[in-house]
CSV table of C-alpha atoms in Angstrom, one decimal:
chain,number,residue,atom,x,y,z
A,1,UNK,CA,0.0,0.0,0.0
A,2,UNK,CA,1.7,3.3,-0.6
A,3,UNK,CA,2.7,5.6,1.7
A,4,UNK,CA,2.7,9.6,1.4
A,5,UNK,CA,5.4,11.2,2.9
A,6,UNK,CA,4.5,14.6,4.1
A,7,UNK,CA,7.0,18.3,5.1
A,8,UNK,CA,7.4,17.7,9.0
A,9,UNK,CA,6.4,20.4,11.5
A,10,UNK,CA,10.1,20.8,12.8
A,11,UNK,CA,9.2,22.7,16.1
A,12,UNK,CA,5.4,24.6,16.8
A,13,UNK,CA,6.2,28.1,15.1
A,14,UNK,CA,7.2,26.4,11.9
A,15,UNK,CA,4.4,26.8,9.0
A,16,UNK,CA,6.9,25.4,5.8
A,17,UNK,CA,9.7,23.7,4.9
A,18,UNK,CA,11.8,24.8,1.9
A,19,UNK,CA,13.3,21.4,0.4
A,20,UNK,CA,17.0,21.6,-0.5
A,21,UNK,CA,17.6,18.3,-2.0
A,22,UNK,CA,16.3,14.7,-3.0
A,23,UNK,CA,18.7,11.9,-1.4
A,24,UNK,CA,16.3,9.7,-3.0
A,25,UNK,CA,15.1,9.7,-6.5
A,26,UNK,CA,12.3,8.3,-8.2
A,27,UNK,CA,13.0,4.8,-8.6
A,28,UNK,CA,15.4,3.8,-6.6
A,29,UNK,CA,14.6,1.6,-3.0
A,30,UNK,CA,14.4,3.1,0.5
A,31,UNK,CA,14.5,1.6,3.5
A,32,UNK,CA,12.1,2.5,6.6
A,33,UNK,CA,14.3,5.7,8.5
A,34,UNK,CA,17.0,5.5,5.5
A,35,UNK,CA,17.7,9.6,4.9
A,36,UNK,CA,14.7,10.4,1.9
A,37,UNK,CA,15.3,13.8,1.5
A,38,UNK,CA,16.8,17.4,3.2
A,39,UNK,CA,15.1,20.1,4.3
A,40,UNK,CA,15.5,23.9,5.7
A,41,UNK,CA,13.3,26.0,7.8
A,42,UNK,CA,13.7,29.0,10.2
A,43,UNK,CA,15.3,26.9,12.7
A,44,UNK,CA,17.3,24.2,11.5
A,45,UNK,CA,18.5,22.0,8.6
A,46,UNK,CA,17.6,18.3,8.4
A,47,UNK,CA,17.5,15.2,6.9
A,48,UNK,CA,13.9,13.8,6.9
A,49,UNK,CA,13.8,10.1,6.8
A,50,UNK,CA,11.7,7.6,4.7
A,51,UNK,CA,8.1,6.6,7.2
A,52,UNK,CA,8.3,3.4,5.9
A,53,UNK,CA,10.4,1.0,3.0
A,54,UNK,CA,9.8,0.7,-0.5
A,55,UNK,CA,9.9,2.3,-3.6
A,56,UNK,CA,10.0,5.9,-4.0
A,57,UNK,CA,7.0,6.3,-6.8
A,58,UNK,CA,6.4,10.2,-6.8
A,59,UNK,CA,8.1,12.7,-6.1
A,60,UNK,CA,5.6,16.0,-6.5
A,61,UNK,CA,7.8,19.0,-5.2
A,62,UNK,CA,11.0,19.2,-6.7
A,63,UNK,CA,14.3,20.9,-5.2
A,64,UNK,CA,14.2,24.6,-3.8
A,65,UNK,CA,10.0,24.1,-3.5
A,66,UNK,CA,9.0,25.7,-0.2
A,67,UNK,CA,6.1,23.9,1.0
A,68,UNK,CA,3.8,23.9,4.3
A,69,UNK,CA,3.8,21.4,7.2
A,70,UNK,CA,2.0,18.0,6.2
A,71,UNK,CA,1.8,19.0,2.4
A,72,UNK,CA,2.8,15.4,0.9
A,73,UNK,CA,5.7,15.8,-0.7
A,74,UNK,CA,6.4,11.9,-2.2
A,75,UNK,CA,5.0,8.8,-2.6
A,76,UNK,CA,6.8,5.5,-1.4
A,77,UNK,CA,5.4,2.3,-3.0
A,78,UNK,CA,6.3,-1.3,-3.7
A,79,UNK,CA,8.7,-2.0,-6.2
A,80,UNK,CA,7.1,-1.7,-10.3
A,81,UNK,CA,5.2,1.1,-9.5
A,82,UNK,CA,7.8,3.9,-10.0
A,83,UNK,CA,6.6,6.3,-12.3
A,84,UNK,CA,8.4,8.0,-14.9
A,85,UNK,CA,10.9,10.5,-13.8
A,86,UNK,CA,9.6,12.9,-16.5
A,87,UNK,CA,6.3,12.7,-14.9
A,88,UNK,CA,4.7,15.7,-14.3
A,89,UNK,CA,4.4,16.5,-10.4
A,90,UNK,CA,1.1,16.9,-9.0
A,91,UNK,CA,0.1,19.9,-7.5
A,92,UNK,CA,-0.7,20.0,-3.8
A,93,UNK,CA,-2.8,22.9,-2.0
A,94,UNK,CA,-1.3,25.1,0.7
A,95,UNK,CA,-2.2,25.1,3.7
A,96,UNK,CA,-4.2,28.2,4.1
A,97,UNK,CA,-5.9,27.3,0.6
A,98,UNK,CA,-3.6,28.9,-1.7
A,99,UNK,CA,-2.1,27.1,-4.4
A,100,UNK,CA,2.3,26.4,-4.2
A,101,UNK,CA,4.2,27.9,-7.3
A,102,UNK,CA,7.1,25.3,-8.6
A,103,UNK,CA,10.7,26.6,-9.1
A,104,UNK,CA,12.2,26.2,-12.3
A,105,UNK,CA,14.8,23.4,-11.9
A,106,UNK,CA,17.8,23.8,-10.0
A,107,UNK,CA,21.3,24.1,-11.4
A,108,UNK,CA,24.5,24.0,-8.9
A,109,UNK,CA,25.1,22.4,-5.5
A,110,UNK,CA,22.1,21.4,-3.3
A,111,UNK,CA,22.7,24.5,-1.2
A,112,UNK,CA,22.8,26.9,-3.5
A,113,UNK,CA,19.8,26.1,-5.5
A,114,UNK,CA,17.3,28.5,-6.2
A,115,UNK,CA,14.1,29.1,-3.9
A,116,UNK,CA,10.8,28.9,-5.2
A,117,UNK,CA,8.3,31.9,-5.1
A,118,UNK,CA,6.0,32.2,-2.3
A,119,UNK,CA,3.8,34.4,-3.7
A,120,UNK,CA,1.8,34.4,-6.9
A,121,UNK,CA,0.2,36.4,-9.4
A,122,UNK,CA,-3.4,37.0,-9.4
A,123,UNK,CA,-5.5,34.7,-11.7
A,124,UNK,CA,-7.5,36.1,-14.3
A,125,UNK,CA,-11.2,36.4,-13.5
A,126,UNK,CA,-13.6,34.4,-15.4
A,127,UNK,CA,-16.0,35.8,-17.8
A,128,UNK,CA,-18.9,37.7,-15.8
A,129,UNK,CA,-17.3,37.6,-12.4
A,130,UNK,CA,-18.2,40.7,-10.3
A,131,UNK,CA,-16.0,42.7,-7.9
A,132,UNK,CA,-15.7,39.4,-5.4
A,133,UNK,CA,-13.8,37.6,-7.5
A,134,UNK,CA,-11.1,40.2,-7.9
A,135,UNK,CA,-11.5,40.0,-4.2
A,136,UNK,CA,-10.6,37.0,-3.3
A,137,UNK,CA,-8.3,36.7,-5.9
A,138,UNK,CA,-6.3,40.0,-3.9
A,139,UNK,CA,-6.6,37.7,-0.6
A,140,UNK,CA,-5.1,34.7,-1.9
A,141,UNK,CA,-2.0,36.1,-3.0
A,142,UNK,CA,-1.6,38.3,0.4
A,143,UNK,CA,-2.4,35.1,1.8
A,144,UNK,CA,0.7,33.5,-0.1
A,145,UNK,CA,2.8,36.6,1.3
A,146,UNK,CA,2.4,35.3,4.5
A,147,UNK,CA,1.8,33.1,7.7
A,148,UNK,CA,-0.8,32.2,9.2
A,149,UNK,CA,0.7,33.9,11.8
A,150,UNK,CA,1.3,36.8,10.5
A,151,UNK,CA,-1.8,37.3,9.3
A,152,UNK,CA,-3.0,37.0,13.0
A,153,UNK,CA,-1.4,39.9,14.1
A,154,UNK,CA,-2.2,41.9,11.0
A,155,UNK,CA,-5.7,41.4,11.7
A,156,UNK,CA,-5.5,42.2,15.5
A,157,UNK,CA,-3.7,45.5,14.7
A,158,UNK,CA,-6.0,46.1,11.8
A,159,UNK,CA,-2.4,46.4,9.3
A,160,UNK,CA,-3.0,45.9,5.6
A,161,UNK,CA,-0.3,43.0,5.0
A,162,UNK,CA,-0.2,44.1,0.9
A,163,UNK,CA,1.2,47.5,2.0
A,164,UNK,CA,4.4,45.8,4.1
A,165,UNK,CA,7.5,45.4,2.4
A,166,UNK,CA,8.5,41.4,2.7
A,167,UNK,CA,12.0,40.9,4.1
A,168,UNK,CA,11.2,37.4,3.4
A,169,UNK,CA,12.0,34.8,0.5
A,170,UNK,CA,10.4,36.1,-2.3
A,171,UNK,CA,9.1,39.1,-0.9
A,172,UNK,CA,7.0,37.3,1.7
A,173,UNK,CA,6.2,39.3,4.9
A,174,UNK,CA,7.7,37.5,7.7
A,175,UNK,CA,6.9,38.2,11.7
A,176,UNK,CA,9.8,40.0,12.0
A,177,UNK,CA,8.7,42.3,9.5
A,178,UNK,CA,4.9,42.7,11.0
A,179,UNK,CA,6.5,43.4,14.2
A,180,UNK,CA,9.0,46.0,13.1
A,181,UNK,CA,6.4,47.8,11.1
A,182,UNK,CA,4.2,48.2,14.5
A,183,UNK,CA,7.1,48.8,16.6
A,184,UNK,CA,7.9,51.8,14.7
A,185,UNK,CA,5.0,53.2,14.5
A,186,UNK,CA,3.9,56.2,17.4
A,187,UNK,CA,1.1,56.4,19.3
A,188,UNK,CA,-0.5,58.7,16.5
A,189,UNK,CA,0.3,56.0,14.2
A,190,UNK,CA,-1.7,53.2,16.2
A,191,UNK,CA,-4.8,56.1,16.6
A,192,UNK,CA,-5.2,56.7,13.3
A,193,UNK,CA,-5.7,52.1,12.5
A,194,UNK,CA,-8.1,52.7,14.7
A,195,UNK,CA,-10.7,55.0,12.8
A,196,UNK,CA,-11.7,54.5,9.3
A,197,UNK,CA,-9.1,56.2,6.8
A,198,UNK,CA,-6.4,55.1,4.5
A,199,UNK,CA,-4.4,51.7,4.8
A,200,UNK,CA,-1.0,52.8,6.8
A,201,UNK,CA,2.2,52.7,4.8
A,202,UNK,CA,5.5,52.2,6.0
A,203,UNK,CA,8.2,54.3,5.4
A,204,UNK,CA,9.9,53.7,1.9
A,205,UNK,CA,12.9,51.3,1.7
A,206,UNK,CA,16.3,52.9,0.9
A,207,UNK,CA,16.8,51.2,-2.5
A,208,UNK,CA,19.9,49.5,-3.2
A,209,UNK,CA,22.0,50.7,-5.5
A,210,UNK,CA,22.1,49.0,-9.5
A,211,UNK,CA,24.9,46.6,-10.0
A,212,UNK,CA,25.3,44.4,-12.5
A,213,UNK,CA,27.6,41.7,-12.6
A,214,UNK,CA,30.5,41.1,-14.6
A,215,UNK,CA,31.4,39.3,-17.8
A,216,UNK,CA,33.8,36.8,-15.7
A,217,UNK,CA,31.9,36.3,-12.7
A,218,UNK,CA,29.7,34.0,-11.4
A,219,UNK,CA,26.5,34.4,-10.2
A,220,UNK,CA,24.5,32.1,-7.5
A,221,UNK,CA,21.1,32.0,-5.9
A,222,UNK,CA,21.3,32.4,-1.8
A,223,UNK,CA,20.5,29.1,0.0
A,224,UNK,CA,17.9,29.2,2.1
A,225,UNK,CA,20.3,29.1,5.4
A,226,UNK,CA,21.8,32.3,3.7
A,227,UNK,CA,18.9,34.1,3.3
A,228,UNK,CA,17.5,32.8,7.0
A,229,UNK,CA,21.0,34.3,8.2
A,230,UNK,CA,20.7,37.4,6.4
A,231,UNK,CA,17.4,38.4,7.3
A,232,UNK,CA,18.1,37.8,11.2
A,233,UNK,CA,21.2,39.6,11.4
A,234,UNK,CA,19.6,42.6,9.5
A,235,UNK,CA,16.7,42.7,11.8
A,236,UNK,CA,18.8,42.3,15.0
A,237,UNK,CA,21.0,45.5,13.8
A,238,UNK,CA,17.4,46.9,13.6
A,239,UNK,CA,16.1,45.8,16.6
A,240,UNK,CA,19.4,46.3,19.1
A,241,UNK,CA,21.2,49.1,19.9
A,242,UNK,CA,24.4,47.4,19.8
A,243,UNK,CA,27.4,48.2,22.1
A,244,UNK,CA,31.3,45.9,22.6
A,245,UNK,CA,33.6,45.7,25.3
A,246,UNK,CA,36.6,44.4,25.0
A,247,UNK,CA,38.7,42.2,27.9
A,248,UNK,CA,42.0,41.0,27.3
A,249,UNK,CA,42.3,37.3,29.6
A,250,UNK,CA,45.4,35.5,30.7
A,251,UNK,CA,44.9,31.8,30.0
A,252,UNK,CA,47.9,30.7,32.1
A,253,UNK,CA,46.5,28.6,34.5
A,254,UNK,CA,43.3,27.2,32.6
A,255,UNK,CA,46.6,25.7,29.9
A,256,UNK,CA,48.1,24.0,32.7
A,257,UNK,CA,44.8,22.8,34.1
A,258,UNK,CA,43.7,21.9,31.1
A,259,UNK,CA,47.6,19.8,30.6
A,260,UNK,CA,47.0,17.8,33.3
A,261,UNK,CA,43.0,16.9,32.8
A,262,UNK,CA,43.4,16.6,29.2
A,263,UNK,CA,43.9,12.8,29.4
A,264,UNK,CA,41.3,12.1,32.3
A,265,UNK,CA,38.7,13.9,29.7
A,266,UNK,CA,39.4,11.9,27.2
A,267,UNK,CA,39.4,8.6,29.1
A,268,UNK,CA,35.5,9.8,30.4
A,269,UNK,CA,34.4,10.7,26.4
A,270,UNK,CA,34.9,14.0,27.1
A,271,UNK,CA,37.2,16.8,24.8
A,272,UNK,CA,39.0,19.4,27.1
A,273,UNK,CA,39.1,22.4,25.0
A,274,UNK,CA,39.2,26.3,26.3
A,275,UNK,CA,35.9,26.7,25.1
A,276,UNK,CA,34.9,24.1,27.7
A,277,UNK,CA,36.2,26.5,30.7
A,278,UNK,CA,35.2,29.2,28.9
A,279,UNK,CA,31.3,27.7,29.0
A,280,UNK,CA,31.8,26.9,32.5
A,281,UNK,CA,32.8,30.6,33.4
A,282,UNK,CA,30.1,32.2,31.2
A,283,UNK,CA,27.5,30.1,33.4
A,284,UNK,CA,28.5,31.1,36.3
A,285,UNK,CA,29.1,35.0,35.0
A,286,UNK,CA,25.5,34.9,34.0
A,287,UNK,CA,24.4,33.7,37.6
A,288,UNK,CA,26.1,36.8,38.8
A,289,UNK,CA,24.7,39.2,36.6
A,290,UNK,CA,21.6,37.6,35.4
A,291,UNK,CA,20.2,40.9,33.7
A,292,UNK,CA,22.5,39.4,30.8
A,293,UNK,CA,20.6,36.2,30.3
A,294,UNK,CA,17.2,38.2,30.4
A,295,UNK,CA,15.6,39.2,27.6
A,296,UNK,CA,13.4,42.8,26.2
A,297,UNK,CA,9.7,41.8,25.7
A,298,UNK,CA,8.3,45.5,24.8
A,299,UNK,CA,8.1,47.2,27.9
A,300,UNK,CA,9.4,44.3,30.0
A,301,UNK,CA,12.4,42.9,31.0
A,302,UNK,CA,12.1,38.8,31.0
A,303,UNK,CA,14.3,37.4,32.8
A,304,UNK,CA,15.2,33.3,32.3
A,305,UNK,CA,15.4,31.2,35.3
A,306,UNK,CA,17.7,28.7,33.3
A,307,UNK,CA,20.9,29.5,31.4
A,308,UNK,CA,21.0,27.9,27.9
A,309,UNK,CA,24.1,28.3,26.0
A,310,UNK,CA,23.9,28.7,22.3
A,311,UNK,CA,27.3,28.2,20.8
A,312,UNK,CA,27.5,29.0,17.1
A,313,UNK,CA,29.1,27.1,14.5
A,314,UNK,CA,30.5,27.2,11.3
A,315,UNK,CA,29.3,24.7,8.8
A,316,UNK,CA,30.6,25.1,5.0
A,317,UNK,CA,27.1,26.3,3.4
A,318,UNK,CA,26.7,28.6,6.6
A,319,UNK,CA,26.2,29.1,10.2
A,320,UNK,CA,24.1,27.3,13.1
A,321,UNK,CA,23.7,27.6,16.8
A,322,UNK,CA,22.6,24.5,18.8
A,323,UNK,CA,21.8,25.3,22.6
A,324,UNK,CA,23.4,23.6,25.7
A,325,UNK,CA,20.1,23.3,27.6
A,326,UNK,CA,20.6,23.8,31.3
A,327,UNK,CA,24.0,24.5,31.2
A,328,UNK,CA,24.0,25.9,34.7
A,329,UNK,CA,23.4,22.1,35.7
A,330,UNK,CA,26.2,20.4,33.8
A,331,UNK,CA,29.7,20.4,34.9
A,332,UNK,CA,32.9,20.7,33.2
A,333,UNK,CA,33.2,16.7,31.7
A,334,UNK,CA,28.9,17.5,31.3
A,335,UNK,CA,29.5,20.5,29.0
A,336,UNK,CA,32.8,19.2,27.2
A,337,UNK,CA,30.4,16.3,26.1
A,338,UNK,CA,27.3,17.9,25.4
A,339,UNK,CA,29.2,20.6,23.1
A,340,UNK,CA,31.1,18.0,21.1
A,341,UNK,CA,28.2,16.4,20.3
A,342,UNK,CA,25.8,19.5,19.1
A,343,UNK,CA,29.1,19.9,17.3
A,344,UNK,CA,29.1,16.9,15.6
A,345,UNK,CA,25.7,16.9,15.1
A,346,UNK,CA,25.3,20.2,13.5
A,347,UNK,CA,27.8,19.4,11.0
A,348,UNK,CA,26.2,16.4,9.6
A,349,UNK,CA,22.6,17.9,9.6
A,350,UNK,CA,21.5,15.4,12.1
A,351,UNK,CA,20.3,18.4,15.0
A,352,UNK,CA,16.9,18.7,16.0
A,353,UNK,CA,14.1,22.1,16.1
A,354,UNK,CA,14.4,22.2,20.4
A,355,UNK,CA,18.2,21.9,20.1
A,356,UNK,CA,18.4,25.1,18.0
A,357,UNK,CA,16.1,27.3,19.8
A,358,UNK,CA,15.7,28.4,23.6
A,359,UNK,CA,18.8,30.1,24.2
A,360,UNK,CA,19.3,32.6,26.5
A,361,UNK,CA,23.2,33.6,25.6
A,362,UNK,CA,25.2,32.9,22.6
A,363,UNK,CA,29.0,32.3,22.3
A,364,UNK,CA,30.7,32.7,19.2
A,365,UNK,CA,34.1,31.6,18.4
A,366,UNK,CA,36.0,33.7,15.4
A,367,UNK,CA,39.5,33.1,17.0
A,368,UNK,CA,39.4,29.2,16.1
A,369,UNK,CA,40.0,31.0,12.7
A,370,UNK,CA,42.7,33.3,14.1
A,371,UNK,CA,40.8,35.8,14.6
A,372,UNK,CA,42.2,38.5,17.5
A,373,UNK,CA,38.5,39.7,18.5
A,374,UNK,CA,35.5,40.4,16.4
A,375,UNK,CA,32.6,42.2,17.4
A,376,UNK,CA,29.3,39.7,16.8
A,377,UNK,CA,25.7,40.8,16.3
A,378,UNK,CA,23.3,39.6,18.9
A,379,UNK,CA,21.2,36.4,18.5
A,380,UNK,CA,17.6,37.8,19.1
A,381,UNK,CA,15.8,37.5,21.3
A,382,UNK,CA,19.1,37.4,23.2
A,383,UNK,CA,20.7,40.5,24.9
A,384,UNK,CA,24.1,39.5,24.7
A,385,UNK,CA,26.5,37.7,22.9
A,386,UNK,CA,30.1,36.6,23.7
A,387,UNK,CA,32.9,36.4,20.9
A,388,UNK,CA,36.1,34.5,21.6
A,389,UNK,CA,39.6,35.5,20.1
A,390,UNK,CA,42.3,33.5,19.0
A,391,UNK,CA,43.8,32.3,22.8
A,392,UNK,CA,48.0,32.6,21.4
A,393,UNK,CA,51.3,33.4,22.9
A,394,UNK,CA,52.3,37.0,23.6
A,395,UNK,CA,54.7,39.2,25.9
A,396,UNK,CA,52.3,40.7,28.7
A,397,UNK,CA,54.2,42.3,31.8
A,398,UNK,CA,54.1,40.5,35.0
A,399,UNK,CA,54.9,42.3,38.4
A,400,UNK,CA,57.2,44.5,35.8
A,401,UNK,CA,58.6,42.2,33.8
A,402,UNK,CA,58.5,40.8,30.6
A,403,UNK,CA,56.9,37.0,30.3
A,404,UNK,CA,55.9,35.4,27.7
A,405,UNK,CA,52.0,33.8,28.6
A,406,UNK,CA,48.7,32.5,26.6
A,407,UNK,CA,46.6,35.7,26.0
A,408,UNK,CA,42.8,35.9,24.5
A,409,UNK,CA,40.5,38.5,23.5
A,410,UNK,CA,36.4,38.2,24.6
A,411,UNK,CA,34.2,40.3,23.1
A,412,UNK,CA,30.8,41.4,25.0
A,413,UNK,CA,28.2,42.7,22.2
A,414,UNK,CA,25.5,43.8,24.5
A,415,UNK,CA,21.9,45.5,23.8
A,416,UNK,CA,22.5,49.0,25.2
A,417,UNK,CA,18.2,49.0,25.7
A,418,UNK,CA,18.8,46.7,28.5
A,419,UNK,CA,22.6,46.5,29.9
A,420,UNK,CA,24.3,50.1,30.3
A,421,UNK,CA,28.1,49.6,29.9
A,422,UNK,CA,29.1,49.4,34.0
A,423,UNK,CA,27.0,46.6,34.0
A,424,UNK,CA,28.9,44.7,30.9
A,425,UNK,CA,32.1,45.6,32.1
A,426,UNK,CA,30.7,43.8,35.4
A,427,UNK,CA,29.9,40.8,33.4
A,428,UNK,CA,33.3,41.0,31.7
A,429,UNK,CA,35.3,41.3,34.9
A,430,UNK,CA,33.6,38.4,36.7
A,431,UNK,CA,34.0,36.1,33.7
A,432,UNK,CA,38.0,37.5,33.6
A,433,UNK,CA,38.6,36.8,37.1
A,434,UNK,CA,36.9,33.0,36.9
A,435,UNK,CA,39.4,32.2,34.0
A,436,UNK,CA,42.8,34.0,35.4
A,437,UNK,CA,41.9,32.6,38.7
A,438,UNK,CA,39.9,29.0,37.8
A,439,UNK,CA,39.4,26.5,41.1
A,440,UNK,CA,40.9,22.8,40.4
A,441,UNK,CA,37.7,21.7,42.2
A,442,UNK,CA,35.1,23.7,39.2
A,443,UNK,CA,36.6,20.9,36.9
């Protein structure tokens, strides 16, 4: 009997699924949980696998097709029943109603295929059809502009979505956008949504300026992690007033604890890195100062009883950050562990929606690269992020003399909303002091 297999719901705010690539083409024999094909949403890439073994018979949204939750995507049957791989794909309905739009075929590496449009133009109306039709047919493609979610709020703040500028792929009005627009506007602003009168309009967009590319180069659509990236760090600048301190740490005496323990890590599964002290330091930093694991929530201040690392890292099609749940609970061999594995994970697409989302503080490491000190954006709806420079040897004085000693940057990037810089530079010395001065007994 065959079996459909539909686009997951990888974690409750996800409404689609943009697939990147077929593992499995049609024809060719799955086995039940065998990787089928990949996916990427808002929160994290993944391989989906098959629901049950067979045949793959259909395949009906091809490669850079965004699709909503439980849309069936494939068909798995028994073996004969593979149909032609010129087949045309059927069409399946969205789930708000509106029709999906296929992408031309992608060219290039799975990652860097292009997306297909969310939105669509409107249909022609038939012969004789009165004003409704051009109606609904204005609805259904501001309904394929958006989320259902978004669409909720527009309709509690009375906002005409047609008139927002998308940010999205495609143009598509995301919830970051929705909640820009009303975050910007005054109190006159939200007055005059409230009395009949013209549709609001947001400011116009700087345009960018023309470029066109040259005769040698090469051009490639975004991949969807790209685009995911790009719109987040954009909107952060946006949302954030953004402010860095910078503390120079000795790393003396974590390298010789770290020397000694190195071995008794490895023996317990665990990898003794500085990024493991430097976890363990951060935890306890935050405990001090928790107004830096809080985050802004309009008017209020939220503060987060647990401390959930997010540790960014570098993949080669772009960049993710899985979250050390409960990291205030987890000692040194705990979070040495649990960090190699997101690692791991993250790198071969294998991570799952709750381990990418819930932080409460993000570190980022740019000196694993060589870099001195960089100056990171915040991961909202963080208020502070924590880059790591390049830990290397270099001449410091030492009770006035020259010595030659294991020196790093750290990098605070705070929200200047919520954290004034005394209380940074708090978090910054307290986080210095653990490191220069680290307790055998914390290992």
């Amino acid at each position: 009997m065959p079996t459909d297999v539909v686009m997951p719901q990888m974690g409750e705010s996800i409404a689609e699924g943009t697939i990147v690539r077929w593992i499995k083409k049609i024809g060719d024999k799955v086995d039940r949980d065998e990787p089928l094909f990949e996916i990427s949403t808002d929160k994290v890439d993944a391989e989906i696998p098959a629901p049950a073994a067979g045949v793959v018979t259909e395949i009906r949204h091809k490669e850079g097709e965004t699709v909503p939750v439980n849309t069936v995507v494939a068909v798995i049957g028994e073996a004969g029943e593979a149909r032609a791989s010129g087949s045309t794909p059927k069409p399946s309905a969205q789930a708000d109603g509106a029709p999906t739009q296929a992408a031309p075929a992608p060219q290039g590496r799975s990652e860097d295929r292009p997306l297909a449009t969310s939105g669509a133009s409107p249909r022609p109306s038939p012969a004789g059809a009165g004003p409704q039709a051009h109606s609904d047919d204005a609805e259904s493609v501001v309904r394929q502009r958006s989320s259902p979610l978004v669409r909720k709020i527009a309709k509690e703040h009375n906002v005409d979505i047609s008139q927002l500028r998308g940010t999205g792929i495609s143009g598509r009005v995301t919830k970051d956008d929705i909640l820009g627009f009303l975050g910007q506007e005054g109190p006159e602003g939200r007055e005059s949504r409230e009395k009949p009168a013209t549709p609001p309009r947001p400011a116009p967009a700087m345009a960018p300026p023309p470029f066109k590319p040259g005769a040698s180069d090469h051009v490639e659509k975004m991949s969807v992690m790209r685009k995911r990236i790009a719109e987040h760090m954009v909107m952060s600048r946006r949302t954030s007033a953004h402010v860095h301190s910078v503390f120079e740490v000795n790393f003396s005496r974590i390298a010789t604890i770290r020397e000694k323990k190195k071995a008794e890590f490895e023996a317990a599964g665990g990898k003794l890195t500085f990024m493991s002290f430097i976890l363990k330091a951060v935890v306890d930093a935050l405990r001090a100062v928790p107004v830096v694991n809080a985050s802004v929530d309009g008017d209020n201040i939220v503060f987060h009883k647990n401390v959930n690392l997010g540790v960014a890292v570098a993949l080669d099609w772009g960049l993710i950050v899985p979250v050390i749940k409960n990291a205030d609970e987890k000692n040194l061999l705990g979070l040495s562990r649990t960090l190699a594995d997101l690692a791991a994970r993250a790198r071969t697409k294998q991570l799952k929606p709750e381990e990418v989302t819930g932080g409460t503080f993000t570190i980022t490491n740019p000196g694993v690269f060589g870099a001195l000190f960089g100056m990171p954006i915040i991961n909202q709806p963080q208020v502070a992020i924590l880059g790591v420079g390049n830990i290397e040897k270099r001449p410091v004085v030492i009770d006035d003399a020259i010595a030659i000693r294991p020196m790093g940057y750290l990098t605070l990037g705070y929200d200047h909303r919520l954290i004034d810089g005394a209380v940074a530079d708090e978090f910054m010395s307290h986080l210095k002091h653990t490191l220069e001065n680290w307790d055998p007994a914390a290992a």
